[in-house]
């Protein structure tokens, strides 16, 4: 059962997209589905994220960055009243070479949340090839609660 | 391989240019690199900390260079990684040192540490595996 309202979820998605700077802006992420059960996000192809001269093979690191970002979003929507959130650890398996110029799709969810810790997992594939995952990741996040809500801090931070 | 040639290889990789780092030292079992902070590296827009994924990417890049500085087309193939985030990476240069703990015919295991002003105060530590075949 969701412990945050649908409206707040939409606000979170909107705020996340509107962040004025940083890696998320460069990844040009598009949130496709968002609920407390999990999120689905699209990353359009970007030649800057490739390792080869032909620019068709994505670097693993960008998939790791994508998972880390989307885990954060999944926690945002699944957990209410978080004031800070930091990645504690992250494990990523690169299951196949990421050889394509197709958009990348990632699905992630928070499978367990406690007062201090959130546990996440997620999968990454190229659009249309959900049966051929290119990466899978798990992570844990340290949460603090009380004080300024992270959502409010980010909304304000955006304009500064 | 000398540092200059290694950096020439680094500059061929689009994503390494996006990360914007340089190899500072290199021998058979180690590589050290320095990444210059850029707004596009930001993960937390309020505090302007490095994105965890950028830190992990920089560590992966440094590890791949330590394993195979003379790569032909693409850097060494990564299998998987685990990263422990110990401190926030604040605005400023980030350093990485990759140590090849084992390099066989097919596989390599590399540990990486990153820091900012004090080598003893790690920002993150990671373990990376590469496929060499």
PDB file of C-alpha atoms in Angstrom:
ATOM      1  CA  UNK A   1       0.000   0.000   0.000  1.00  0.00           C
ATOM      2  CA  UNK A   2       1.243   3.438  -0.880  1.00  0.00           C
ATOM      3  CA  UNK A   3       2.049   5.769   1.967  1.00  0.00           C
ATOM      4  CA  UNK A   4       2.285   8.877  -0.151  1.00  0.00           C
ATOM      5  CA  UNK A   5      -0.347  10.488  -2.298  1.00  0.00           C
ATOM      6  CA  UNK A   6      -0.478  10.214  -6.063  1.00  0.00           C
ATOM      7  CA  UNK A   7      -0.232  13.996  -6.272  1.00  0.00           C
ATOM      8  CA  UNK A   8       3.029  14.021  -4.316  1.00  0.00           C
ATOM      9  CA  UNK A   9       4.335  11.260  -6.552  1.00  0.00           C
ATOM     10  CA  UNK A  10       3.640  13.350  -9.626  1.00  0.00           C
ATOM     11  CA  UNK A  11       5.284  16.361  -7.978  1.00  0.00           C
ATOM     12  CA  UNK A  12       8.355  14.300  -7.217  1.00  0.00           C
ATOM     13  CA  UNK A  13       8.539  13.118 -10.807  1.00  0.00           C
ATOM     14  CA  UNK A  14       8.158  16.668 -12.072  1.00  0.00           C
ATOM     15  CA  UNK A  15      10.764  18.087  -9.697  1.00  0.00           C
ATOM     16  CA  UNK A  16      13.186  15.300 -10.584  1.00  0.00           C
ATOM     17  CA  UNK A  17      12.859  16.125 -14.272  1.00  0.00           C
ATOM     18  CA  UNK A  18      13.186  19.848 -13.704  1.00  0.00           C
ATOM     19  CA  UNK A  19      16.469  19.738 -11.789  1.00  0.00           C
ATOM     20  CA  UNK A  20      18.537  22.450 -13.374  1.00  0.00           C
ATOM     21  CA  UNK A  21      21.966  20.808 -13.337  1.00  0.00           C
ATOM     22  CA  UNK A  22      23.993  17.726 -12.805  1.00  0.00           C
ATOM     23  CA  UNK A  23      24.273  14.307 -14.313  1.00  0.00           C
ATOM     24  CA  UNK A  24      20.527  13.665 -14.339  1.00  0.00           C
ATOM     25  CA  UNK A  25      20.066  16.595 -16.727  1.00  0.00           C
ATOM     26  CA  UNK A  26      22.757  15.176 -19.019  1.00  0.00           C
ATOM     27  CA  UNK A  27      21.173  11.747 -18.965  1.00  0.00           C
ATOM     28  CA  UNK A  28      17.895  13.434 -20.071  1.00  0.00           C
ATOM     29  CA  UNK A  29      15.915  10.871 -18.108  1.00  0.00           C
ATOM     30  CA  UNK A  30      12.218  10.453 -18.787  1.00  0.00           C
ATOM     31  CA  UNK A  31      10.079   8.937 -16.079  1.00  0.00           C
ATOM     32  CA  UNK A  32       7.663   6.497 -17.699  1.00  0.00           C
ATOM     33  CA  UNK A  33       5.996   4.903 -14.710  1.00  0.00           C
ATOM     34  CA  UNK A  34       6.113   5.814 -11.086  1.00  0.00           C
ATOM     35  CA  UNK A  35       4.443   4.230  -8.087  1.00  0.00           C
ATOM     36  CA  UNK A  36       5.419   3.031  -4.648  1.00  0.00           C
ATOM     37  CA  UNK A  37       5.735  -0.419  -6.269  1.00  0.00           C
ATOM     38  CA  UNK A  38       8.565   0.745  -8.483  1.00  0.00           C
ATOM     39  CA  UNK A  39       9.616   3.096 -11.245  1.00  0.00           C
ATOM     40  CA  UNK A  40      10.418   2.795 -14.922  1.00  0.00           C
ATOM     41  CA  UNK A  41      12.725   5.358 -16.506  1.00  0.00           C
ATOM     42  CA  UNK A  42      14.031   5.893 -20.032  1.00  0.00           C
ATOM     43  CA  UNK A  43      17.496   7.202 -20.883  1.00  0.00           C
ATOM     44  CA  UNK A  44      17.787   8.322 -24.518  1.00  0.00           C
ATOM     45  CA  UNK A  45      20.911   7.283 -26.391  1.00  0.00           C
ATOM     46  CA  UNK A  46      23.798   9.719 -25.901  1.00  0.00           C
ATOM     47  CA  UNK A  47      27.086   9.320 -27.830  1.00  0.00           C
ATOM     48  CA  UNK A  48      28.983  10.958 -24.920  1.00  0.00           C
ATOM     49  CA  UNK A  49      28.315   7.842 -22.837  1.00  0.00           C
ATOM     50  CA  UNK A  50      30.052   5.464 -25.263  1.00  0.00           C
ATOM     51  CA  UNK A  51      33.525   3.962 -25.123  1.00  0.00           C
ATOM     52  CA  UNK A  52      34.158   3.223 -28.793  1.00  0.00           C
ATOM     53  CA  UNK A  53      35.039   5.527 -31.670  1.00  0.00           C
ATOM     54  CA  UNK A  54      31.856   4.509 -33.534  1.00  0.00           C
ATOM     55  CA  UNK A  55      29.871   5.457 -30.445  1.00  0.00           C
ATOM     56  CA  UNK A  56      27.627   2.416 -30.273  1.00  0.00           C
ATOM     57  CA  UNK A  57      28.884   0.738 -27.058  1.00  0.00           C
ATOM     58  CA  UNK A  58      27.813   2.300 -23.769  1.00  0.00           C
ATOM     59  CA  UNK A  59      30.275   2.455 -20.883  1.00  0.00           C
ATOM     60  CA  UNK A  60      29.238   0.310 -17.931  1.00  0.00           C
ATOM     61  CA  UNK A  61      29.663   3.262 -15.615  1.00  0.00           C
ATOM     62  CA  UNK A  62      26.740   5.146 -17.120  1.00  0.00           C
ATOM     63  CA  UNK A  63      24.502   2.132 -16.459  1.00  0.00           C
ATOM     64  CA  UNK A  64      25.732   2.144 -12.857  1.00  0.00           C
ATOM     65  CA  UNK A  65      24.986   5.866 -12.639  1.00  0.00           C
ATOM     66  CA  UNK A  66      21.554   5.257 -14.136  1.00  0.00           C
ATOM     67  CA  UNK A  67      20.753   2.544 -11.584  1.00  0.00           C
ATOM     68  CA  UNK A  68      21.977   4.729  -8.714  1.00  0.00           C
ATOM     69  CA  UNK A  69      19.785   7.632  -9.882  1.00  0.00           C
ATOM     70  CA  UNK A  70      16.692   5.536 -10.411  1.00  0.00           C
ATOM     71  CA  UNK A  71      17.123   3.790  -7.040  1.00  0.00           C
ATOM     72  CA  UNK A  72      17.068   7.261  -5.523  1.00  0.00           C
ATOM     73  CA  UNK A  73      13.837   8.056  -7.344  1.00  0.00           C
ATOM     74  CA  UNK A  74      12.280   4.734  -6.287  1.00  0.00           C
ATOM     75  CA  UNK A  75      13.095   5.560  -2.652  1.00  0.00           C
ATOM     76  CA  UNK A  76      11.718   9.061  -3.053  1.00  0.00           C
ATOM     77  CA  UNK A  77       8.331   7.762  -4.077  1.00  0.00           C
ATOM     78  CA  UNK A  78       8.237   4.735  -1.763  1.00  0.00           C
ATOM     79  CA  UNK A  79       9.305   6.427   1.473  1.00  0.00           C
ATOM     80  CA  UNK A  80       7.771   9.492   3.045  1.00  0.00           C
ATOM     81  CA  UNK A  81       9.486  12.018   5.311  1.00  0.00           C
ATOM     82  CA  UNK A  82      13.071  11.418   4.248  1.00  0.00           C
ATOM     83  CA  UNK A  83      15.397  14.359   4.951  1.00  0.00           C
ATOM     84  CA  UNK A  84      18.610  12.925   3.498  1.00  0.00           C
ATOM     85  CA  UNK A  85      19.442   9.905   1.409  1.00  0.00           C
ATOM     86  CA  UNK A  86      22.930   8.615   0.593  1.00  0.00           C
ATOM     87  CA  UNK A  87      24.033   5.525  -1.316  1.00  0.00           C
ATOM     88  CA  UNK A  88      25.724   3.191   1.127  1.00  0.00           C
ATOM     89  CA  UNK A  89      26.795   0.552  -1.331  1.00  0.00           C
ATOM     90  CA  UNK A  90      26.075  -0.544  -4.834  1.00  0.00           C
ATOM     91  CA  UNK A  91      26.638  -3.758  -6.758  1.00  0.00           C
ATOM     92  CA  UNK A  92      26.202  -3.979 -10.517  1.00  0.00           C
ATOM     93  CA  UNK A  93      26.537  -7.005 -12.805  1.00  0.00           C
ATOM     94  CA  UNK A  94      27.127  -6.238 -16.463  1.00  0.00           C
ATOM     95  CA  UNK A  95      25.242  -9.081 -18.110  1.00  0.00           C
ATOM     96  CA  UNK A  96      25.935  -8.285 -21.760  1.00  0.00           C
ATOM     97  CA  UNK A  97      27.936  -5.739 -23.742  1.00  0.00           C
ATOM     98  CA  UNK A  98      25.724  -2.634 -24.036  1.00  0.00           C
ATOM     99  CA  UNK A  99      25.957  -2.530 -27.829  1.00  0.00           C
ATOM    100  CA  UNK A 100      23.108  -0.449 -29.262  1.00  0.00           C
ATOM    101  CA  UNK A 101      21.938   3.044 -30.052  1.00  0.00           C
ATOM    102  CA  UNK A 102      18.490   2.253 -28.717  1.00  0.00           C
ATOM    103  CA  UNK A 103      17.109   4.025 -25.655  1.00  0.00           C
ATOM    104  CA  UNK A 104      17.922   2.406 -22.343  1.00  0.00           C
ATOM    105  CA  UNK A 105      15.089   1.371 -20.036  1.00  0.00           C
ATOM    106  CA  UNK A 106      15.545   0.808 -16.336  1.00  0.00           C
ATOM    107  CA  UNK A 107      13.088  -0.569 -13.838  1.00  0.00           C
ATOM    108  CA  UNK A 108      13.860  -0.296 -10.153  1.00  0.00           C
ATOM    109  CA  UNK A 109      12.108  -0.652  -6.843  1.00  0.00           C
ATOM    110  CA  UNK A 110      12.674  -0.415  -3.128  1.00  0.00           C
ATOM    111  CA  UNK A 111      12.113  -3.956  -1.838  1.00  0.00           C
ATOM    112  CA  UNK A 112      12.607  -3.191   1.831  1.00  0.00           C
ATOM    113  CA  UNK A 113      12.628   0.010   3.827  1.00  0.00           C
ATOM    114  CA  UNK A 114      13.476   0.457   7.488  1.00  0.00           C
ATOM    115  CA  UNK A 115      13.844   3.588   9.568  1.00  0.00           C
ATOM    116  CA  UNK A 116      17.490   3.998   8.591  1.00  0.00           C
ATOM    117  CA  UNK A 117      18.038   1.900   5.486  1.00  0.00           C
ATOM    118  CA  UNK A 118      16.400   1.292   2.104  1.00  0.00           C
ATOM    119  CA  UNK A 119      17.221  -1.727  -0.089  1.00  0.00           C
ATOM    120  CA  UNK A 120      16.840  -1.529  -3.860  1.00  0.00           C
ATOM    121  CA  UNK A 121      17.141  -3.628  -6.953  1.00  0.00           C
ATOM    122  CA  UNK A 122      16.833  -2.870 -10.628  1.00  0.00           C
ATOM    123  CA  UNK A 123      17.278  -4.108 -14.183  1.00  0.00           C
ATOM    124  CA  UNK A 124      18.473  -2.393 -17.335  1.00  0.00           C
ATOM    125  CA  UNK A 125      17.755  -3.276 -20.975  1.00  0.00           C
ATOM    126  CA  UNK A 126      17.567  -1.677 -24.401  1.00  0.00           C
ATOM    127  CA  UNK A 127      14.061  -0.704 -25.476  1.00  0.00           C
ATOM    128  CA  UNK A 128      12.304  -3.657 -27.060  1.00  0.00           C
ATOM    129  CA  UNK A 129      14.753  -6.182 -25.574  1.00  0.00           C
ATOM    130  CA  UNK A 130      13.445  -6.746 -22.084  1.00  0.00           C
ATOM    131  CA  UNK A 131      14.408 -10.427 -22.434  1.00  0.00           C
ATOM    132  CA  UNK A 132      18.082  -9.446 -22.839  1.00  0.00           C
ATOM    133  CA  UNK A 133      18.997  -7.509 -19.719  1.00  0.00           C
ATOM    134  CA  UNK A 134      22.293  -5.641 -20.043  1.00  0.00           C
ATOM    135  CA  UNK A 135      22.773  -4.931 -16.347  1.00  0.00           C
ATOM    136  CA  UNK A 136      21.297  -5.688 -12.969  1.00  0.00           C
ATOM    137  CA  UNK A 137      22.024  -3.842  -9.764  1.00  0.00           C
ATOM    138  CA  UNK A 138      21.330  -3.851  -6.052  1.00  0.00           C
ATOM    139  CA  UNK A 139      22.013  -1.094  -3.568  1.00  0.00           C
ATOM    140  CA  UNK A 140      21.409   0.048  -0.043  1.00  0.00           C
ATOM    141  CA  UNK A 141      20.793   3.626   0.999  1.00  0.00           C
ATOM    142  CA  UNK A 142      21.215   5.348   4.345  1.00  0.00           C
ATOM    143  CA  UNK A 143      18.210   7.496   5.246  1.00  0.00           C
ATOM    144  CA  UNK A 144      17.748  10.228   7.786  1.00  0.00           C
ATOM    145  CA  UNK A 145      14.317  11.409   8.778  1.00  0.00           C
ATOM    146  CA  UNK A 146      12.968  14.497  10.450  1.00  0.00           C
ATOM    147  CA  UNK A 147      14.261  17.999   9.853  1.00  0.00           C
ATOM    148  CA  UNK A 148      13.899  19.434   6.381  1.00  0.00           C
ATOM    149  CA  UNK A 149      12.138  17.148   3.951  1.00  0.00           C
ATOM    150  CA  UNK A 150      14.434  16.254   1.052  1.00  0.00           C
ATOM    151  CA  UNK A 151      11.664  17.035  -1.390  1.00  0.00           C
ATOM    152  CA  UNK A 152      11.320  20.586  -0.029  1.00  0.00           C
ATOM    153  CA  UNK A 153      15.097  21.099   0.050  1.00  0.00           C
ATOM    154  CA  UNK A 154      15.376  20.042  -3.575  1.00  0.00           C
ATOM    155  CA  UNK A 155      12.460  22.162  -4.687  1.00  0.00           C
ATOM    156  CA  UNK A 156      14.096  25.185  -3.077  1.00  0.00           C
ATOM    157  CA  UNK A 157      17.596  24.217  -4.198  1.00  0.00           C
ATOM    158  CA  UNK A 158      16.450  24.195  -7.799  1.00  0.00           C
ATOM    159  CA  UNK A 159      15.833  27.918  -7.875  1.00  0.00           C
ATOM    160  CA  UNK A 160      19.047  28.980  -6.108  1.00  0.00           C
TER     161      UNK A 160
ATOM    162  CA  UNK B   1      53.498   2.218 -20.856  1.00  0.00           C
ATOM    163  CA  UNK B   2      54.184   5.864 -20.057  1.00  0.00           C
ATOM    164  CA  UNK B   3      51.580   8.228 -18.642  1.00  0.00           C
ATOM    165  CA  UNK B   4      51.473  10.341 -21.796  1.00  0.00           C
ATOM    166  CA  UNK B   5      50.554   7.408 -24.046  1.00  0.00           C
ATOM    167  CA  UNK B   6      47.978   6.234 -21.492  1.00  0.00           C
ATOM    168  CA  UNK B   7      46.377   9.696 -21.523  1.00  0.00           C
ATOM    169  CA  UNK B   8      46.330   9.656 -25.320  1.00  0.00           C
ATOM    170  CA  UNK B   9      44.340   6.403 -25.054  1.00  0.00           C
ATOM    171  CA  UNK B  10      42.033   7.934 -22.436  1.00  0.00           C
ATOM    172  CA  UNK B  11      41.288  10.873 -24.713  1.00  0.00           C
ATOM    173  CA  UNK B  12      40.055   8.497 -27.456  1.00  0.00           C
ATOM    174  CA  UNK B  13      37.143   7.336 -25.304  1.00  0.00           C
ATOM    175  CA  UNK B  14      34.077   9.617 -25.507  1.00  0.00           C
ATOM    176  CA  UNK B  15      32.827   8.714 -22.033  1.00  0.00           C
ATOM    177  CA  UNK B  16      36.296   9.249 -20.514  1.00  0.00           C
ATOM    178  CA  UNK B  17      36.247  12.744 -22.005  1.00  0.00           C
ATOM    179  CA  UNK B  18      32.819  13.236 -20.414  1.00  0.00           C
ATOM    180  CA  UNK B  19      34.312  12.244 -17.047  1.00  0.00           C
ATOM    181  CA  UNK B  20      37.297  14.535 -17.711  1.00  0.00           C
ATOM    182  CA  UNK B  21      40.161  12.806 -15.924  1.00  0.00           C
ATOM    183  CA  UNK B  22      43.883  12.315 -16.463  1.00  0.00           C
ATOM    184  CA  UNK B  23      46.197   9.492 -15.547  1.00  0.00           C
ATOM    185  CA  UNK B  24      48.836  10.770 -13.110  1.00  0.00           C
ATOM    186  CA  UNK B  25      50.927   7.657 -12.609  1.00  0.00           C
ATOM    187  CA  UNK B  26      51.042   4.160 -13.986  1.00  0.00           C
ATOM    188  CA  UNK B  27      52.973   0.934 -13.507  1.00  0.00           C
ATOM    189  CA  UNK B  28      52.283  -2.789 -14.028  1.00  0.00           C
ATOM    190  CA  UNK B  29      49.882  -3.100 -11.130  1.00  0.00           C
ATOM    191  CA  UNK B  30      48.645   0.414 -10.419  1.00  0.00           C
ATOM    192  CA  UNK B  31      47.100   3.456 -11.979  1.00  0.00           C
ATOM    193  CA  UNK B  32      46.378   6.814 -10.380  1.00  0.00           C
ATOM    194  CA  UNK B  33      44.089   9.394 -11.913  1.00  0.00           C
ATOM    195  CA  UNK B  34      42.650  12.823 -11.183  1.00  0.00           C
ATOM    196  CA  UNK B  35      39.168  13.931 -12.229  1.00  0.00           C
ATOM    197  CA  UNK B  36      38.277  17.610 -12.551  1.00  0.00           C
ATOM    198  CA  UNK B  37      34.941  18.612 -11.053  1.00  0.00           C
ATOM    199  CA  UNK B  38      32.254  19.743 -13.449  1.00  0.00           C
ATOM    200  CA  UNK B  39      28.591  20.664 -13.001  1.00  0.00           C
ATOM    201  CA  UNK B  40      27.635  17.636 -15.087  1.00  0.00           C
ATOM    202  CA  UNK B  41      29.096  15.402 -12.327  1.00  0.00           C
ATOM    203  CA  UNK B  42      26.650  16.644  -9.722  1.00  0.00           C
ATOM    204  CA  UNK B  43      24.288  14.139  -8.150  1.00  0.00           C
ATOM    205  CA  UNK B  44      22.913  16.120  -5.235  1.00  0.00           C
ATOM    206  CA  UNK B  45      21.967  19.558  -6.587  1.00  0.00           C
ATOM    207  CA  UNK B  46      21.436  21.022  -3.123  1.00  0.00           C
ATOM    208  CA  UNK B  47      24.856  20.148  -1.718  1.00  0.00           C
ATOM    209  CA  UNK B  48      26.628  19.931  -5.110  1.00  0.00           C
ATOM    210  CA  UNK B  49      28.109  16.523  -4.314  1.00  0.00           C
ATOM    211  CA  UNK B  50      29.440  14.214  -6.992  1.00  0.00           C
ATOM    212  CA  UNK B  51      26.890  11.733  -8.317  1.00  0.00           C
ATOM    213  CA  UNK B  52      27.618   8.259  -6.927  1.00  0.00           C
ATOM    214  CA  UNK B  53      27.444   6.891 -10.452  1.00  0.00           C
ATOM    215  CA  UNK B  54      30.111   9.339 -11.633  1.00  0.00           C
ATOM    216  CA  UNK B  55      32.391   8.244  -8.780  1.00  0.00           C
ATOM    217  CA  UNK B  56      31.778   4.581  -9.693  1.00  0.00           C
ATOM    218  CA  UNK B  57      32.397   5.360 -13.385  1.00  0.00           C
ATOM    219  CA  UNK B  58      35.665   7.154 -12.623  1.00  0.00           C
ATOM    220  CA  UNK B  59      36.778   4.201 -10.480  1.00  0.00           C
ATOM    221  CA  UNK B  60      35.827   1.770 -13.255  1.00  0.00           C
ATOM    222  CA  UNK B  61      37.744   3.821 -15.817  1.00  0.00           C
ATOM    223  CA  UNK B  62      40.868   3.975 -13.632  1.00  0.00           C
ATOM    224  CA  UNK B  63      40.628   0.235 -12.905  1.00  0.00           C
ATOM    225  CA  UNK B  64      40.323  -0.554 -16.639  1.00  0.00           C
ATOM    226  CA  UNK B  65      43.441   1.526 -17.375  1.00  0.00           C
ATOM    227  CA  UNK B  66      45.373  -0.238 -14.602  1.00  0.00           C
ATOM    228  CA  UNK B  67      44.423  -3.609 -16.114  1.00  0.00           C
ATOM    229  CA  UNK B  68      44.921  -2.689 -19.774  1.00  0.00           C
ATOM    230  CA  UNK B  69      46.488   0.719 -20.437  1.00  0.00           C
ATOM    231  CA  UNK B  70      47.283  -0.326 -24.021  1.00  0.00           C
ATOM    232  CA  UNK B  71      43.705  -1.229 -25.024  1.00  0.00           C
ATOM    233  CA  UNK B  72      43.076  -1.231 -28.770  1.00  0.00           C
ATOM    234  CA  UNK B  73      39.472  -0.219 -29.484  1.00  0.00           C
ATOM    235  CA  UNK B  74      37.676  -0.184 -26.162  1.00  0.00           C
ATOM    236  CA  UNK B  75      38.838  -0.347 -22.532  1.00  0.00           C
ATOM    237  CA  UNK B  76      38.934  -3.670 -20.635  1.00  0.00           C
ATOM    238  CA  UNK B  77      35.525  -5.403 -20.447  1.00  0.00           C
ATOM    239  CA  UNK B  78      33.947  -5.016 -17.021  1.00  0.00           C
ATOM    240  CA  UNK B  79      32.105  -7.998 -15.476  1.00  0.00           C
ATOM    241  CA  UNK B  80      30.804  -6.465 -12.281  1.00  0.00           C
ATOM    242  CA  UNK B  81      31.549  -4.103  -9.453  1.00  0.00           C
ATOM    243  CA  UNK B  82      30.781  -3.330  -5.863  1.00  0.00           C
ATOM    244  CA  UNK B  83      31.242   0.118  -4.385  1.00  0.00           C
ATOM    245  CA  UNK B  84      31.170   1.294  -0.779  1.00  0.00           C
ATOM    246  CA  UNK B  85      30.369   4.984  -0.447  1.00  0.00           C
ATOM    247  CA  UNK B  86      32.167   6.294   2.620  1.00  0.00           C
ATOM    248  CA  UNK B  87      31.975  10.080   2.406  1.00  0.00           C
ATOM    249  CA  UNK B  88      30.289  12.601   0.115  1.00  0.00           C
ATOM    250  CA  UNK B  89      32.399  13.716  -2.829  1.00  0.00           C
ATOM    251  CA  UNK B  90      32.410  17.505  -2.587  1.00  0.00           C
ATOM    252  CA  UNK B  91      33.044  20.101  -5.295  1.00  0.00           C
ATOM    253  CA  UNK B  92      36.730  19.840  -6.282  1.00  0.00           C
ATOM    254  CA  UNK B  93      39.172  17.345  -7.752  1.00  0.00           C
ATOM    255  CA  UNK B  94      38.701  13.637  -7.080  1.00  0.00           C
ATOM    256  CA  UNK B  95      41.617  11.190  -7.079  1.00  0.00           C
ATOM    257  CA  UNK B  96      41.548   7.453  -7.706  1.00  0.00           C
ATOM    258  CA  UNK B  97      44.121   4.739  -7.228  1.00  0.00           C
ATOM    259  CA  UNK B  98      43.508   1.338  -8.789  1.00  0.00           C
ATOM    260  CA  UNK B  99      45.437  -1.674  -7.570  1.00  0.00           C
ATOM    261  CA  UNK B 100      45.373  -4.863  -9.636  1.00  0.00           C
ATOM    262  CA  UNK B 101      45.075  -7.552  -6.971  1.00  0.00           C
ATOM    263  CA  UNK B 102      45.058 -10.440  -9.419  1.00  0.00           C
ATOM    264  CA  UNK B 103      45.532 -10.599 -13.158  1.00  0.00           C
ATOM    265  CA  UNK B 104      45.211 -14.022 -14.771  1.00  0.00           C
ATOM    266  CA  UNK B 105      44.818 -15.022 -18.401  1.00  0.00           C
ATOM    267  CA  UNK B 106      41.037 -14.596 -18.425  1.00  0.00           C
ATOM    268  CA  UNK B 107      40.144 -12.445 -15.468  1.00  0.00           C
ATOM    269  CA  UNK B 108      41.419  -9.549 -13.440  1.00  0.00           C
ATOM    270  CA  UNK B 109      40.388  -8.320 -10.017  1.00  0.00           C
ATOM    271  CA  UNK B 110      41.038  -4.671  -9.202  1.00  0.00           C
ATOM    272  CA  UNK B 111      40.501  -2.697  -6.009  1.00  0.00           C
ATOM    273  CA  UNK B 112      40.069   1.047  -6.272  1.00  0.00           C
ATOM    274  CA  UNK B 113      40.060   3.812  -3.713  1.00  0.00           C
ATOM    275  CA  UNK B 114      39.073   7.463  -4.228  1.00  0.00           C
ATOM    276  CA  UNK B 115      39.794  10.485  -2.073  1.00  0.00           C
ATOM    277  CA  UNK B 116      39.903  14.284  -2.225  1.00  0.00           C
ATOM    278  CA  UNK B 117      42.171  16.257   0.094  1.00  0.00           C
ATOM    279  CA  UNK B 118      43.337  13.428   2.360  1.00  0.00           C
ATOM    280  CA  UNK B 119      44.282  10.014   1.012  1.00  0.00           C
ATOM    281  CA  UNK B 120      43.408   8.532   4.419  1.00  0.00           C
ATOM    282  CA  UNK B 121      39.836   9.785   4.112  1.00  0.00           C
ATOM    283  CA  UNK B 122      38.393   7.717   1.289  1.00  0.00           C
ATOM    284  CA  UNK B 123      35.304   8.966  -0.538  1.00  0.00           C
ATOM    285  CA  UNK B 124      34.621   5.470  -1.894  1.00  0.00           C
ATOM    286  CA  UNK B 125      36.206   2.063  -2.228  1.00  0.00           C
ATOM    287  CA  UNK B 126      35.386  -0.429  -4.918  1.00  0.00           C
ATOM    288  CA  UNK B 127      36.142  -3.869  -6.266  1.00  0.00           C
ATOM    289  CA  UNK B 128      35.965  -4.426 -10.018  1.00  0.00           C
ATOM    290  CA  UNK B 129      36.256  -7.575 -12.148  1.00  0.00           C
ATOM    291  CA  UNK B 130      37.290  -7.548 -15.782  1.00  0.00           C
ATOM    292  CA  UNK B 131      37.171 -10.143 -18.529  1.00  0.00           C
ATOM    293  CA  UNK B 132      40.414 -10.207 -20.479  1.00  0.00           C
ATOM    294  CA  UNK B 133      39.383 -12.567 -23.280  1.00  0.00           C
TER     295      UNK B 133
END
